[in-house]
Coordinates of C-alpha atoms in Angstrom, one line a residue:
M1 CA -69.0 -0.1 65.0
N2 CA -67.5 -1.4 68.3
R3 CA -64.2 -0.7 70.1
E4 CA -62.6 -3.4 68.7
E5 CA -63.7 -2.8 65.1
F6 CA -62.7 1.0 65.6
E7 CA -59.3 0.0 66.8
A8 CA -58.9 -2.2 63.9
W9 CA -60.0 0.7 61.6
E10 CA -57.6 3.2 63.4
R11 CA -54.6 0.3 63.1
R12 CA -55.2 -0.2 59.4
I13 CA -55.2 3.9 58.7
E14 CA -51.8 3.9 60.8
D15 CA -50.5 1.1 58.4
R16 CA -51.5 3.3 55.4
A17 CA -50.2 6.5 56.4
R18 CA -46.9 4.9 57.0
L19 CA -46.9 3.3 53.7
L20 CA -48.1 6.8 51.9
W21 CA -45.2 8.1 54.0
E22 CA -42.6 5.8 52.9
E23 CA -43.7 5.9 49.3
Q24 CA -43.1 9.6 49.6
G25 CA -39.7 9.3 50.8
R26 CA -40.3 10.0 54.4
P27 CA -40.7 13.8 54.2
E28 CA -40.9 15.9 57.3
G29 CA -44.2 15.5 59.3
G30 CA -44.0 11.9 59.4
P31 CA -46.9 9.6 58.9
E32 CA -49.2 11.8 60.9
S33 CA -49.3 14.1 57.9
F34 CA -50.8 11.1 56.0
R35 CA -53.4 10.0 57.9
D36 CA -56.4 12.0 56.2
R37 CA -55.4 10.7 52.8
A38 CA -55.1 7.4 54.1
R39 CA -58.4 7.4 55.9
E40 CA -60.1 8.6 52.6
L41 CA -58.3 5.8 50.6
L42 CA -59.4 3.0 53.0
A43 CA -62.9 4.3 53.0
I44 CA -63.5 4.2 49.2
E45 CA -61.5 0.7 49.1
E46 CA -63.7 -0.8 51.9
N47 CA -66.8 0.9 50.3
P48 CA -66.7 1.1 46.7
H49 CA -70.3 1.5 46.2
A50 CA -71.3 4.0 48.6
A51 CA -71.2 7.0 46.3
T52 CA -72.6 5.2 43.4
H53 CA -76.6 5.4 42.3
P54 CA -78.1 2.2 40.7
A55 CA -78.4 2.1 36.9
D56 CA -82.3 1.8 37.1
E57 CA -82.8 5.0 39.5
P58 CA -84.4 7.9 37.4
E59 CA -82.9 11.1 36.7
P60 CA -84.4 13.9 38.7
E61 CA -86.7 16.2 36.9
G62 CA -85.8 19.7 35.9
E63 CA -87.8 22.7 35.9
P64 CA -91.0 22.2 33.3
L65 CA -90.4 24.2 30.0
E66 CA -93.1 26.8 30.8
A67 CA -91.2 28.2 33.8
I68 CA -88.1 28.8 31.7
E69 CA -89.9 30.3 28.8
N70 CA -91.7 32.8 31.2
Q71 CA -88.4 34.2 33.1
G72 CA -88.8 37.9 32.9
E73 CA -92.4 38.1 32.2
F74 CA -93.1 39.8 35.6
P75 CA -94.0 43.5 34.9
T76 CA -92.0 46.0 37.0
L77 CA -92.8 49.8 37.8
T78 CA -90.9 50.8 34.6
D79 CA -93.1 48.7 32.8
Q80 CA -96.2 51.0 34.1
G81 CA -94.8 54.1 32.9
E82 CA -92.7 55.1 36.1
E83 CA -89.5 56.7 35.3
T84 CA -87.8 55.1 38.6
T85 CA -88.0 52.1 40.2
Y86 CA -87.7 53.6 43.9
P87 CA -89.4 56.3 45.7
H88 CA -88.3 60.0 45.5
R89 CA -89.2 63.2 47.0
A90 CA -90.8 66.1 44.8
E91 CA -88.1 69.0 44.5
E92 CA -89.1 72.1 46.4
P93 CA -87.8 75.6 45.3
R94 CA -84.3 76.5 46.8
W95 CA -85.3 79.9 47.8
K96 CA -88.5 81.4 49.3
D97 CA -89.9 84.7 48.2

């Protein structure tokens, strides 16, 4: 985008912001508070197909069914006979004789 195109874009944004501001009854903050909304609306109007997908584009594939069926099938320490899943220290007697 060259400088002339950029300046024309900015003028369109300012005009749309002023229009939105006037439609809302000229609230405090002036047209500047409507610049972001104006920019968004102009971008959508000028590029209506920018966010659409072609109809012939295939849908992305998901996880294979085997991966979903096997979830949770991995053994843990508790499956191997251990009582806890974290290391612990053996207890020592409190009093020594």
